[in-house]
XYZ file of C-alpha atoms in Angstrom:
775
model
C -29.566 -7.461 -30.914
C -26.221 -8.894 -29.837
C -26.007 -9.158 -26.047
C -22.268 -9.837 -25.940
C -21.001 -7.612 -28.766
C -20.120 -3.981 -28.170
C -19.247 -0.955 -30.308
C -15.474 -0.486 -30.493
C -13.858 2.916 -30.063
C -11.815 2.505 -33.259
C -15.033 2.696 -35.270
C -15.841 6.170 -33.942
C -14.760 9.583 -35.167
C -13.839 12.015 -32.423
C -14.191 15.747 -32.046
C -11.884 17.677 -34.379
C -12.575 21.189 -33.142
C -14.559 23.148 -30.607
C -15.891 26.704 -30.894
C -16.574 27.953 -27.376
C -18.300 31.124 -28.652
C -20.946 29.229 -30.625
C -20.912 26.100 -28.431
C -20.406 23.880 -31.435
C -18.126 20.932 -32.021
C -17.049 19.417 -35.310
C -16.649 15.721 -35.949
C -15.395 15.387 -39.496
C -17.834 17.254 -41.746
C -20.621 17.231 -39.186
C -21.416 20.013 -36.728
C -22.993 19.389 -33.324
C -24.421 21.758 -30.744
C -22.846 21.327 -27.313
C -24.636 22.159 -24.107
C -22.937 22.075 -20.706
C -25.318 23.047 -17.923
C -24.225 23.255 -14.301
C -26.628 22.588 -11.438
C -26.582 22.872 -7.681
C -24.787 20.092 -5.879
C -21.971 19.538 -8.389
C -24.284 18.045 -11.008
C -23.420 18.776 -14.634
C -25.331 17.943 -17.807
C -23.408 17.379 -21.051
C -25.754 17.352 -24.043
C -24.875 16.958 -27.718
C -27.542 17.866 -30.292
C -27.932 17.517 -34.037
C -31.495 17.342 -35.356
C -30.321 15.558 -38.509
C -28.869 12.712 -36.421
C -31.017 12.444 -33.291
C -34.431 13.457 -32.053
C -34.601 15.439 -28.834
C -34.293 13.364 -25.682
C -37.013 10.680 -25.835
C -37.133 9.647 -22.160
C -40.688 9.281 -20.842
C -39.816 10.420 -17.320
C -37.981 13.697 -16.917
C -35.290 14.153 -14.300
C -35.890 16.166 -11.144
C -33.473 18.975 -11.876
C -31.851 21.048 -9.140
C -31.508 24.757 -9.805
C -29.005 25.925 -12.389
C -25.915 27.096 -10.554
C -22.254 27.350 -11.510
C -20.214 24.557 -9.972
C -17.103 24.473 -12.225
C -16.882 20.685 -11.855
C -16.619 20.063 -15.623
C -14.291 22.093 -17.827
C -14.020 21.878 -21.620
C -10.572 22.692 -22.994
C -9.900 24.437 -26.302
C -9.081 21.115 -27.951
C -12.305 19.667 -26.522
C -11.005 17.606 -23.673
C -13.712 17.024 -21.093
C -12.075 17.555 -17.718
C -13.951 16.413 -14.621
C -12.307 18.038 -11.632
C -11.720 16.446 -8.268
C -11.704 18.150 -4.907
C -8.180 19.470 -5.503
C -9.378 21.381 -8.552
C -7.344 19.205 -10.921
C -8.749 16.898 -13.613
C -9.575 13.487 -12.190
C -11.137 12.225 -15.435
C -10.094 13.420 -18.897
C -12.563 12.641 -21.631
C -13.339 12.933 -25.312
C -16.487 12.500 -27.389
C -17.076 10.561 -30.588
C -19.805 9.429 -32.976
C -20.324 6.526 -35.348
C -23.481 7.035 -37.349
C -26.167 7.424 -34.696
C -24.034 5.872 -31.968
C -22.171 8.070 -29.501
C -19.343 7.472 -27.073
C -17.566 9.178 -24.191
C -14.051 7.960 -23.381
C -12.342 8.906 -20.135
C -8.792 8.480 -18.910
C -9.140 7.466 -15.281
C -7.052 7.829 -12.135
C -4.990 4.845 -11.106
C -6.785 2.219 -8.999
C -10.263 3.594 -9.769
C -13.033 1.202 -8.692
C -16.534 0.926 -10.126
C -20.000 0.222 -8.715
C -23.644 0.645 -9.633
C -24.804 -0.362 -13.148
C -28.297 -1.073 -11.808
C -29.441 -4.694 -11.715
C -26.346 -6.479 -12.991
C -25.973 -10.045 -11.728
C -22.198 -10.411 -11.933
C -22.082 -11.478 -8.287
C -19.684 -8.766 -7.136
C -20.174 -5.315 -5.740
C -17.086 -3.909 -7.489
C -17.347 -3.893 -11.287
C -13.917 -3.354 -12.829
C -12.917 -5.118 -16.027
C -16.398 -5.549 -17.483
C -18.124 -4.910 -20.776
C -21.876 -4.629 -20.427
C -24.927 -3.645 -22.410
C -28.138 -2.057 -21.196
C -31.038 -3.758 -22.985
C -33.950 -5.183 -21.021
C -34.225 -8.927 -21.575
C -36.620 -11.712 -20.734
C -33.805 -13.745 -19.206
C -35.490 -17.149 -19.294
C -36.705 -16.493 -22.830
C -33.484 -14.989 -24.173
C -30.826 -17.221 -22.566
C -30.417 -20.983 -22.362
C -31.202 -22.681 -19.066
C -27.639 -24.026 -18.910
C -26.494 -20.407 -18.850
C -28.936 -18.751 -16.488
C -29.069 -21.766 -14.188
C -25.881 -20.978 -12.281
C -24.181 -18.150 -14.174
C -24.605 -14.400 -14.517
C -26.801 -13.365 -17.432
C -26.094 -9.988 -18.952
C -28.061 -7.951 -19.735
C -30.801 -8.757 -17.190
C -34.401 -7.558 -16.978
C -33.811 -3.925 -16.046
C -31.586 -1.258 -17.611
C -30.174 1.545 -15.539
C -27.095 3.009 -17.293
C -25.503 4.575 -14.243
C -21.924 4.039 -13.092
C -20.180 5.002 -9.862
C -16.427 5.590 -10.024
C -14.399 5.712 -6.806
C -11.129 7.570 -7.409
C -9.064 7.776 -4.253
C -11.472 8.925 -1.574
C -13.828 10.691 -4.000
C -16.903 9.372 -5.795
C -18.134 10.347 -9.251
C -21.379 9.314 -10.931
C -22.093 8.969 -14.666
C -25.715 8.717 -15.843
C -26.643 8.165 -19.499
C -30.165 9.599 -19.701
C -31.049 8.012 -23.018
C -33.554 5.176 -23.597
C -31.658 3.712 -26.550
C -29.381 0.695 -25.909
C -26.381 1.825 -23.867
C -23.029 0.165 -23.234
C -20.183 0.524 -20.762
C -16.656 -0.787 -20.468
C -14.730 -0.479 -17.228
C -10.927 -0.725 -17.123
C -9.405 -3.770 -15.477
C -9.230 -7.422 -16.386
C -12.034 -9.873 -15.794
C -10.195 -13.139 -16.469
C -13.457 -15.049 -16.720
C -14.212 -13.165 -19.940
C -10.742 -12.433 -21.314
C -9.203 -15.476 -23.011
C -6.685 -13.329 -24.909
C -5.121 -9.882 -24.527
C -7.416 -8.329 -27.093
C -10.404 -9.481 -25.052
C -9.338 -7.397 -22.060
C -11.329 -4.252 -21.455
C -10.030 -0.854 -22.490
C -7.678 1.154 -20.303
C -10.166 3.995 -20.744
C -13.638 4.160 -19.251
C -16.186 3.831 -22.059
C -19.749 5.123 -21.796
C -21.903 5.070 -24.902
C -25.250 4.608 -26.598
C -26.103 2.875 -29.854
C -28.510 5.666 -30.761
C -30.420 8.600 -29.340
C -29.328 12.058 -28.304
C -26.246 11.932 -26.039
C -27.158 13.134 -22.558
C -24.475 12.470 -19.967
C -24.993 13.603 -16.403
C -21.870 13.882 -14.266
C -22.280 13.924 -10.471
C -19.609 14.504 -7.843
C -19.942 13.175 -4.276
C -17.484 13.671 -2.726
C -18.683 10.763 -0.506
C -20.731 7.769 -1.620
C -23.557 8.944 0.629
C -23.671 12.405 -0.932
C -23.359 10.996 -4.435
C -26.200 8.516 -3.911
C -28.459 11.144 -2.382
C -27.872 13.402 -5.399
C -28.513 10.596 -7.881
C -31.691 9.497 -6.105
C -33.129 12.998 -6.051
C -32.169 13.490 -9.709
C -33.925 10.337 -10.964
C -36.719 10.646 -8.405
C -37.056 9.359 -4.857
C -39.470 6.550 -4.073
C -42.558 7.985 -2.371
C -43.156 6.434 1.032
C -45.018 3.239 0.118
C -48.132 1.905 1.818
C -47.191 0.187 5.055
C -48.644 -3.163 3.982
C -46.228 -3.336 1.022
C -43.327 -3.646 3.491
C -44.749 -6.808 4.997
C -44.442 -10.436 3.948
C -45.983 -11.449 0.602
C -47.009 -14.957 -0.452
C -47.102 -15.853 -4.140
C -47.060 -18.895 -6.383
C -47.720 -19.643 -10.004
C -50.629 -21.999 -9.527
C -52.885 -20.130 -7.098
C -56.226 -19.747 -8.824
C -58.966 -17.788 -7.144
C -61.278 -17.584 -4.171
C -60.815 -21.085 -2.751
C -57.010 -20.993 -2.901
C -56.853 -17.537 -1.339
C -59.217 -18.367 1.491
C -57.256 -21.533 2.305
C -54.027 -19.560 2.363
C -55.644 -16.977 4.601
C -56.784 -19.710 6.987
C -53.343 -21.310 7.117
C -51.490 -18.050 7.797
C -53.899 -17.244 10.624
C -53.761 -20.774 12.064
C -49.981 -20.811 12.142
C -49.801 -17.229 13.444
C -47.713 -16.127 10.493
C -47.850 -12.436 9.618
C -48.703 -11.923 5.948
C -49.999 -8.821 4.194
C -50.899 -9.984 0.703
C -51.647 -13.028 -1.422
C -50.510 -12.926 -5.039
C -52.052 -14.403 -8.157
C -50.040 -15.470 -11.183
C -51.547 -16.260 -14.594
C -54.201 -18.771 -13.537
C -56.790 -16.265 -12.311
C -57.355 -14.917 -15.846
C -59.847 -16.088 -18.437
C -57.601 -17.644 -21.083
C -54.735 -15.256 -20.301
C -56.923 -12.276 -21.221
C -55.697 -9.396 -19.109
C -58.287 -7.472 -17.081
C -60.712 -10.418 -17.381
C -61.075 -12.682 -14.325
C -62.068 -16.314 -14.773
C -65.548 -16.673 -13.318
C -64.768 -20.212 -12.216
C -61.956 -18.852 -10.073
C -64.090 -16.089 -8.539
C -67.745 -17.250 -8.747
C -68.935 -14.229 -6.754
C -66.327 -11.830 -8.137
C -62.948 -10.759 -6.799
C -64.555 -8.039 -4.690
C -66.319 -10.705 -2.602
C -62.997 -12.432 -1.901
C -61.340 -9.103 -1.144
C -64.033 -8.357 1.442
C -63.396 -11.696 3.136
C -59.619 -11.133 3.195
C -60.099 -7.623 4.577
C -61.031 -9.257 7.875
C -57.405 -10.314 8.249
C -56.139 -7.197 6.481
C -54.747 -9.097 3.523
C -54.818 -7.860 -0.057
C -55.033 -9.643 -3.393
C -52.232 -8.730 -5.807
C -52.744 -10.128 -9.334
C -50.265 -10.245 -12.200
C -50.730 -7.921 -15.175
C -48.842 -8.502 -18.412
C -48.755 -5.852 -21.140
C -49.631 -8.352 -23.868
C -53.264 -8.220 -25.054
C -54.607 -11.418 -26.605
C -55.086 -10.973 -30.371
C -58.696 -12.030 -30.205
C -61.470 -10.166 -32.043
C -64.483 -10.228 -29.750
C -62.344 -9.724 -26.616
C -63.336 -6.282 -25.379
C -59.846 -5.043 -24.484
C -58.468 -6.027 -27.878
C -61.456 -4.630 -29.789
C -61.290 -1.330 -27.921
C -57.530 -0.991 -28.405
C -57.784 -1.950 -32.068
C -60.568 0.574 -32.692
C -58.617 3.427 -31.094
C -55.211 2.374 -32.512
C -53.551 1.747 -29.152
C -51.145 -1.002 -30.177
C -47.594 -1.048 -31.519
C -47.261 -1.572 -35.261
C -44.984 -3.601 -37.496
C -43.151 -2.553 -40.646
C -46.275 -3.243 -42.738
C -48.379 -0.831 -40.712
C -50.309 -3.648 -39.059
C -50.440 -4.498 -35.366
C -47.229 -6.126 -34.219
C -47.793 -9.708 -33.103
C -45.708 -11.494 -30.489
C -46.106 -14.960 -29.005
C -46.489 -15.041 -25.238
C -48.983 -16.547 -22.772
C -52.196 -15.723 -24.718
C -50.649 -17.020 -27.967
C -50.732 -14.317 -30.630
C -50.476 -11.087 -28.690
C -50.488 -7.349 -29.373
C -48.810 -4.694 -27.244
C -49.997 -1.261 -26.091
C -47.714 1.567 -27.224
C -46.948 3.068 -23.814
C -44.757 5.751 -25.395
C -47.951 7.637 -26.286
C -49.858 9.682 -23.726
C -53.226 8.604 -25.137
C -52.300 4.934 -24.738
C -51.163 5.367 -21.150
C -54.481 7.095 -20.406
C -56.409 4.284 -22.120
C -54.537 1.652 -20.110
C -55.008 3.526 -16.849
C -58.784 3.494 -17.326
C -58.727 -0.299 -17.525
C -56.481 -0.453 -14.453
C -58.928 1.812 -12.625
C -61.767 -0.647 -13.187
C -59.454 -3.561 -12.391
C -58.567 -2.003 -9.040
C -62.208 -1.278 -8.248
C -63.080 -4.917 -8.922
C -61.313 -5.941 -5.719
C -57.588 -5.943 -6.346
C -55.343 -4.134 -3.869
C -52.283 -3.615 -6.066
C -50.697 -5.131 -9.151
C -47.657 -7.039 -10.286
C -46.381 -5.944 -13.715
C -44.627 -8.821 -15.449
C -43.315 -9.627 -18.962
C -42.829 -5.902 -19.608
C -39.240 -6.111 -20.869
C -41.175 -6.376 -23.255
C -41.229 -10.134 -23.659
C -42.385 -11.235 -27.110
C -41.531 -14.933 -26.861
C -39.674 -16.347 -29.905
C -40.608 -13.284 -31.988
C -37.866 -10.676 -32.470
C -39.079 -7.596 -30.549
C -37.215 -5.249 -32.881
C -40.096 -5.615 -35.303
C -42.271 -3.764 -32.763
C -42.444 -0.102 -33.779
C -43.597 2.824 -31.666
C -45.413 6.134 -32.169
C -47.774 4.864 -34.877
C -44.938 2.955 -36.501
C -42.696 6.003 -36.919
C -40.028 5.130 -34.352
C -37.746 2.127 -34.213
C -38.053 -0.399 -31.424
C -34.618 0.405 -29.990
C -35.729 3.971 -29.238
C -38.114 2.820 -26.502
C -37.434 -0.830 -25.691
C -35.669 -0.058 -22.409
C -38.437 2.243 -21.169
C -41.406 0.130 -22.244
C -41.858 -1.130 -18.678
C -41.560 2.413 -17.360
C -44.476 3.500 -19.559
C -46.535 0.600 -18.251
C -45.655 1.553 -14.676
C -46.660 5.188 -15.223
C -49.995 4.193 -16.742
C -50.766 1.566 -14.094
C -49.903 3.887 -11.232
C -52.245 6.485 -12.710
C -55.000 3.865 -12.890
C -54.742 2.969 -9.210
C -54.744 6.649 -8.301
C -57.888 7.111 -10.372
C -59.515 4.246 -8.494
C -58.309 5.292 -5.043
C -57.071 8.893 -5.138
C -56.498 9.032 -1.379
C -54.470 5.820 -1.183
C -50.783 5.301 -1.906
C -50.518 2.853 -4.810
C -48.176 -0.108 -4.865
C -46.842 -1.731 -8.024
C -44.176 -4.367 -8.482
C -42.413 -4.533 -11.835
C -39.952 -6.926 -13.450
C -38.346 -4.484 -15.869
C -37.698 -0.790 -15.632
C -35.592 2.222 -16.514
C -34.493 5.586 -15.150
C -37.565 6.994 -13.385
C -38.983 3.642 -12.281
C -38.122 4.654 -8.722
C -41.071 7.063 -8.788
C -43.554 4.483 -9.987
C -42.882 0.928 -8.840
C -40.853 -1.444 -6.737
C -38.600 -3.817 -8.663
C -38.106 -7.507 -8.115
C -35.016 -8.973 -9.689
C -36.872 -11.371 -11.951
C -37.086 -15.116 -12.331
C -34.433 -16.943 -10.330
C -33.700 -20.505 -9.327
C -33.646 -22.385 -6.040
C -29.893 -22.706 -5.658
C -27.098 -21.067 -3.715
C -25.774 -19.193 -6.745
C -28.958 -17.142 -6.855
C -29.055 -16.709 -3.083
C -25.477 -15.458 -3.053
C -25.983 -12.848 -5.811
C -29.004 -11.332 -4.089
C -26.688 -9.170 -1.980
C -24.450 -7.452 -4.577
C -27.314 -7.262 -7.093
C -29.753 -5.583 -4.701
C -27.105 -3.337 -3.141
C -25.854 -2.053 -6.517
C -29.459 -1.589 -7.625
C -30.014 0.445 -4.455
C -26.962 2.611 -5.209
C -28.276 3.134 -8.749
C -31.543 4.789 -7.760
C -33.901 1.816 -7.165
C -34.109 1.495 -3.366
C -37.332 -0.559 -3.266
C -36.186 -3.936 -4.582
C -35.718 -7.592 -3.725
C -35.599 -11.140 -5.175
C -38.045 -14.024 -5.139
C -37.397 -15.626 -1.761
C -36.563 -19.320 -2.056
C -36.192 -19.178 -5.814
C -38.858 -19.208 -8.522
C -37.696 -22.238 -10.491
C -36.640 -25.582 -9.063
C -37.555 -27.262 -5.803
C -36.046 -25.582 -2.785
C -34.487 -27.617 0.022
C -35.299 -26.948 3.657
C -31.757 -25.717 4.273
C -31.781 -23.344 1.308
C -35.177 -21.931 2.229
C -34.062 -21.207 5.772
C -30.799 -19.644 4.571
C -32.662 -17.522 2.026
C -35.187 -16.197 4.516
C -32.457 -15.428 7.042
C -30.400 -13.602 4.405
C -33.185 -11.503 2.880
C -35.760 -11.013 5.628
C -34.879 -7.318 5.906
C -34.608 -6.617 2.173
C -36.889 -3.747 1.132
C -39.231 -6.095 -0.753
C -39.926 -9.528 0.789
C -41.939 -11.979 -1.337
C -41.944 -15.778 -1.346
C -42.659 -16.884 -4.933
C -42.242 -20.129 -6.858
C -43.279 -21.837 -10.064
C -46.036 -24.307 -10.748
C -44.904 -27.910 -10.531
C -42.176 -27.225 -7.987
C -42.145 -27.981 -4.290
C -44.581 -25.900 -2.254
C -42.830 -22.965 -0.590
C -45.435 -21.605 1.808
C -43.904 -21.536 5.309
C -46.451 -24.042 6.627
C -45.694 -26.495 3.788
C -42.384 -27.355 5.470
C -41.846 -29.603 8.470
C -42.412 -27.888 11.798
C -38.716 -27.277 12.629
C -38.161 -25.556 9.271
C -41.430 -23.632 9.441
C -40.520 -22.395 12.903
C -37.287 -20.848 11.614
C -39.031 -19.214 8.654
C -41.774 -17.912 10.931
C -39.221 -16.538 13.375
C -37.731 -14.235 10.727
C -41.042 -13.187 9.213
C -42.115 -12.171 12.714
C -38.814 -10.394 13.309
C -39.347 -8.376 10.131
C -42.705 -7.241 11.510
C -41.112 -6.466 14.849
C -38.631 -4.240 13.011
C -41.335 -2.695 10.845
C -41.094 0.774 12.498
C -37.365 0.844 11.658
C -37.928 -0.213 8.041
C -40.783 2.230 7.575
C -38.703 5.115 8.873
C -35.885 4.163 6.487
C -38.342 4.677 3.623
C -39.355 8.003 5.155
C -35.675 9.030 5.195
C -35.269 7.795 1.633
C -38.053 10.056 0.378
C -36.620 12.984 2.324
C -32.870 12.529 1.829
C -32.346 9.913 -0.865
C -30.470 7.318 1.228
C -31.072 3.690 0.201
C -32.417 1.068 2.578
C -29.754 -1.544 1.712
C -26.197 -0.177 1.825
C -22.707 -1.540 1.275
C -20.403 -1.350 4.281
C -18.410 1.440 2.620
C -21.535 3.642 2.609
C -21.273 4.211 6.358
C -17.604 3.225 6.725
C -15.511 4.626 3.847
C -12.511 2.530 4.859
C -10.059 1.095 2.333
C -10.747 -2.588 1.807
C -14.542 -2.691 2.260
C -15.282 -2.314 -1.458
C -15.039 -6.077 -1.942
C -17.523 -7.048 0.786
C -19.957 -8.987 -1.389
C -21.705 -11.064 1.276
C -22.336 -8.455 3.971
C -24.585 -5.413 3.924
C -26.185 -2.763 6.070
C -29.898 -2.189 6.594
C -29.948 1.518 7.285
C -26.999 2.710 9.311
C -27.536 0.593 12.400
C -28.013 -3.055 11.357
C -25.307 -5.172 9.721
C -26.088 -8.599 8.260
C -23.523 -11.239 7.336
C -25.693 -14.224 6.384
C -24.596 -17.690 5.350
C -24.933 -17.873 1.563
C -22.592 -20.772 0.772
C -24.050 -24.280 0.617
C -23.251 -26.429 3.671
C -20.927 -23.786 5.110
C -20.109 -24.498 8.751
C -18.345 -21.214 9.418
C -17.918 -17.863 7.753
C -15.732 -14.807 8.273
C -17.335 -11.519 9.237
C -15.847 -8.048 9.225
C -17.256 -5.494 11.656
C -16.198 -1.992 10.593
C -15.424 1.059 12.680
C -13.687 1.554 15.996
C -16.491 0.636 18.389
C -17.927 -2.759 19.349
C -21.036 -4.266 17.785
C -23.964 -5.933 19.530
C -24.305 -9.581 18.505
C -28.063 -10.163 18.109
C -27.516 -13.921 18.435
C -25.711 -13.989 21.794
C -26.456 -10.559 23.215
C -22.731 -9.968 23.692
C -20.648 -7.046 22.495
C -18.039 -7.953 19.896
C -14.951 -5.917 19.076
C -14.747 -4.473 15.584
C -12.515 -6.213 13.057
C -12.479 -9.715 11.639
C -14.043 -12.730 13.327
C -15.267 -16.206 12.466
C -18.792 -17.319 13.278
C -20.360 -20.776 13.248
C -23.578 -21.639 11.470
C -26.584 -23.118 13.182
C -30.088 -23.898 12.051
C -31.921 -21.137 13.873
C -29.729 -18.037 14.113
C -28.128 -15.742 11.559
C -25.219 -13.324 12.042
C -26.744 -9.894 12.657
C -25.019 -7.043 14.445
C -26.182 -3.698 15.764
C -24.074 -0.596 15.978
C -23.051 0.850 19.348
C -25.291 3.785 20.235
C -28.101 2.633 17.954
C -31.683 3.715 18.551
C -33.942 1.242 16.750
C -37.732 1.547 16.858
C -39.562 -1.779 17.047
C -43.023 -3.111 17.661
C -43.700 -4.572 21.090
C -43.462 -8.279 21.724
C -43.442 -10.904 18.986
C -45.901 -10.057 16.192
C -48.153 -12.972 15.254
C -50.274 -11.158 12.651
C -49.833 -8.286 10.210
C -50.805 -5.467 12.583
C -48.439 -2.501 12.390
C -48.213 -0.156 15.314
C -46.288 3.070 14.785
C -47.472 5.166 17.746
C -47.012 2.756 20.662
C -43.411 1.992 19.915
C -40.430 0.450 21.695
C -37.149 2.265 21.164
C -34.288 -0.190 21.607
C -31.081 1.490 22.783
C -27.796 -0.395 22.433
C -25.062 0.473 24.942
C -21.719 -1.327 25.328
C -20.386 -1.691 28.849
C -18.875 1.529 30.242
C -19.585 3.228 26.902
C -19.558 6.992 26.658
C -21.230 8.757 23.783
C -24.458 10.204 22.485
C -26.968 9.578 19.743
C -30.162 11.038 18.345
C -32.858 10.067 15.861
C -36.032 11.505 14.409
C -38.962 9.122 14.424
C -42.222 9.544 12.492
C -45.603 7.850 12.510
C -48.535 8.200 10.130
C -51.502 6.165 8.937
C -49.339 4.162 6.520
C -51.829 4.280 3.652
C -52.999 7.782 2.710
C -51.273 10.938 1.497
C -52.280 12.806 4.652
C -48.659 12.769 5.820
C -47.905 15.350 3.136
C -50.434 17.766 4.623
C -49.690 17.591 8.314
C -51.106 14.142 9.065
C -47.869 12.856 10.517
C -46.471 12.776 14.037
C -42.782 13.060 14.788
C -40.503 12.919 17.781
C -36.853 13.504 18.589
C -35.207 10.753 20.595
C -31.751 11.338 21.985
C -29.477 10.121 24.724
C -26.102 10.761 26.269
C -24.237 8.097 28.178
C -21.149 8.423 30.360
C -19.775 5.230 31.907
C -23.173 3.656 32.423
C -25.067 6.795 33.410
C -27.764 7.247 30.784
C -29.759 10.401 30.096
C -32.676 9.834 27.706
C -34.722 12.552 26.080
C -37.990 12.246 24.182
C -39.634 15.305 22.644
C -42.763 15.161 20.493
C -42.323 17.606 17.608
C -45.538 17.121 15.658
C -48.831 15.421 16.487
C -50.660 15.264 13.181
C -51.201 11.531 13.668
C -51.617 11.676 17.441
C -49.296 11.130 20.356
C -46.325 8.802 20.104
C -46.104 6.682 23.244
C -42.544 5.494 23.788
C -41.114 2.648 25.804
C -37.329 2.354 25.999
C -35.622 -1.024 25.904
C -32.005 -0.889 27.079
C -29.533 -3.480 25.802
C -26.636 -3.095 28.191
C -26.003 -2.470 31.864
C -26.637 1.001 33.293
C -25.857 2.580 36.644
C -28.587 5.181 36.440
C -31.213 6.284 33.944
C -32.911 9.641 33.572
C -35.731 10.383 31.154
C -36.233 14.038 30.274
C -34.257 14.901 33.382
C -36.213 12.739 35.841
C -34.854 9.599 37.495
C -36.833 6.529 36.416
C -37.129 2.996 37.668
C -36.105 0.067 35.551
C -37.808 -3.271 35.118
C -36.374 -6.403 33.599
C -37.610 -8.390 30.610
C -36.416 -10.614 27.811
C -36.318 -10.073 24.055
C -35.651 -12.523 21.225
C -33.941 -11.285 18.064
C -31.936 -13.711 15.924
C -30.658 -16.026 18.641
C -31.270 -16.789 22.272
C -33.517 -14.894 24.674
C -31.764 -11.663 25.714
C -32.053 -9.833 29.013
C -33.047 -6.160 28.714
C -34.053 -3.259 30.922
C -37.327 -1.430 30.325
C -37.943 2.287 30.837
C -41.511 3.561 30.606
C -42.440 7.229 30.945
C -44.510 7.953 34.010
């Protein structure tokens, strides 16, 4: 598999004729069946079929299809030009279709100045993606690239494949999704000078979307806004179910933690230093000789369940790693059972395919088969019951070490590796999720996965793989995670501090400050490197790290409700500035982002930077969480300091928070403080829906959730607050209102209330606030 070579359009034959009556197209001597199906919401499916060339769509996870409904967004002309219409009813994109053996390609003429986003997990370091050639093929980056490459440069392709592209044409947004597990490729017009050393290296003037095999299935989505487009895409590929509350906390991991003694010491240290932490993670060392599902008895002399019971006192969970590779070891029960029931992938000789990873010679479950996923889920069920609270799915790219993975065949050796490589991790996620549900049917499962594909959003969170402790990797966390969020994977994040290399104090503080509100927040590092636990640093550094871990917990009600909105509407948690402010010029904001619609972060991600420029969008001022002052929108320069980080809150924001400064992992959703942000003499109104539930069960789907409507209107300092409980399935929500800003008078549900004064710490100094409590 070439990572940096791509099919060229000149090697394809394109449609010669089109018969609208029979819905067939001809490419040379071959005939293909064309299907164009229109769905609600300006979503159109273009499908090309020929049983002699391709099997039916082989994706493991089906899409969540809206109802069939005419939308007239895609028109096919008599000479088979694919016209994608814009809001003016005229073709915005004009396309054609071609084949080359089993490969397929869509070429589109594009409007002038079209910009591109999405592409899933790409690590190019920019939000906008013009002038790029890219392939979608899950890799084991550290195994497939040289360290001199991945150390400080983008590696493409990365761990996860999500062949989805966003095209911004004028003020309209279009989405293109290739729902095909075979290797896909894209080429966006424009010139990336870092890759083009000659004219013929420049990317095509046409947009190219293709697959090296598999039935062509192109889904075309029309916004018209980025928000509407992203909501449609997320609902099509599957929203992320509201995760268990503990999964949104702080996670501590390290390759090197062993078993009971290490975990209990970590638990003691987090409690002693009053550091909130929800889970402790185990890398490879807890296993018996890298045999999955088998715990080393030396690590857990009394069993993992005993340790889990001890950690339950501080409400911490154990999250162990699970690799797909099964040690090729006759006498090892998992191997013997899988061998007996023919659960493993085969090679060209009809024998079990052997790779070389952590256990040495290793075989791989064939997750493309339903029976294998069921077999795996039964082992996961017992694994979960043995004391483990969740699982971390690694090496599922699949990594086969120095062995070429293309020798791994699927479906009893009948299907080539390329047909399922990209969705191997997805199959593992589906099976593992089912196992945890078998073990705990009333509890929301949580899985973290390195690799994935379309549909992973329904099954697992994604971390962006092995990274290094340097500013290159810190800087790319923002565009990588934001584009991944726009591509249908909202629950994602990097290894905080870097996995490889020894992190400096300055880098660790900068990393925590930059990513402390990312959807997934895990500190993880490699064996042999500097310790990265917060309390392993000198007190001044630990204090900064602790400050932002605590602030994440303080903001937990806000984060949790963003996930509730994501499941309901499809909005991501991390958003580019243009998501809420579709203003020309924000497309290139690579080092700023929004958390929901109210919080804007502009962290320091350049080494030794003393100042940085910040752009605050919109027409209204923003609340500076460092100084407590209101700052006019537009461009400004801010200075760095050791403790604070640039964070701004939108005028009129209503942000639910926990009371005080959290010092443990308790999460209170019913007794909540609603922080209201009001500029001086500001006039306006705002409203939000807030929900609370038990954070762990599925009861919220059957009425076990409380909700309230919070609204206010303000005219020149006169504030009228309203709080109305709408549902009480989880009990009463008890609000306290925290006012950031001066007011002349305050009414709550029509009654005049008295104010008291207090102070709140966010990202900077102690801030004066006014408190309103219902009588």
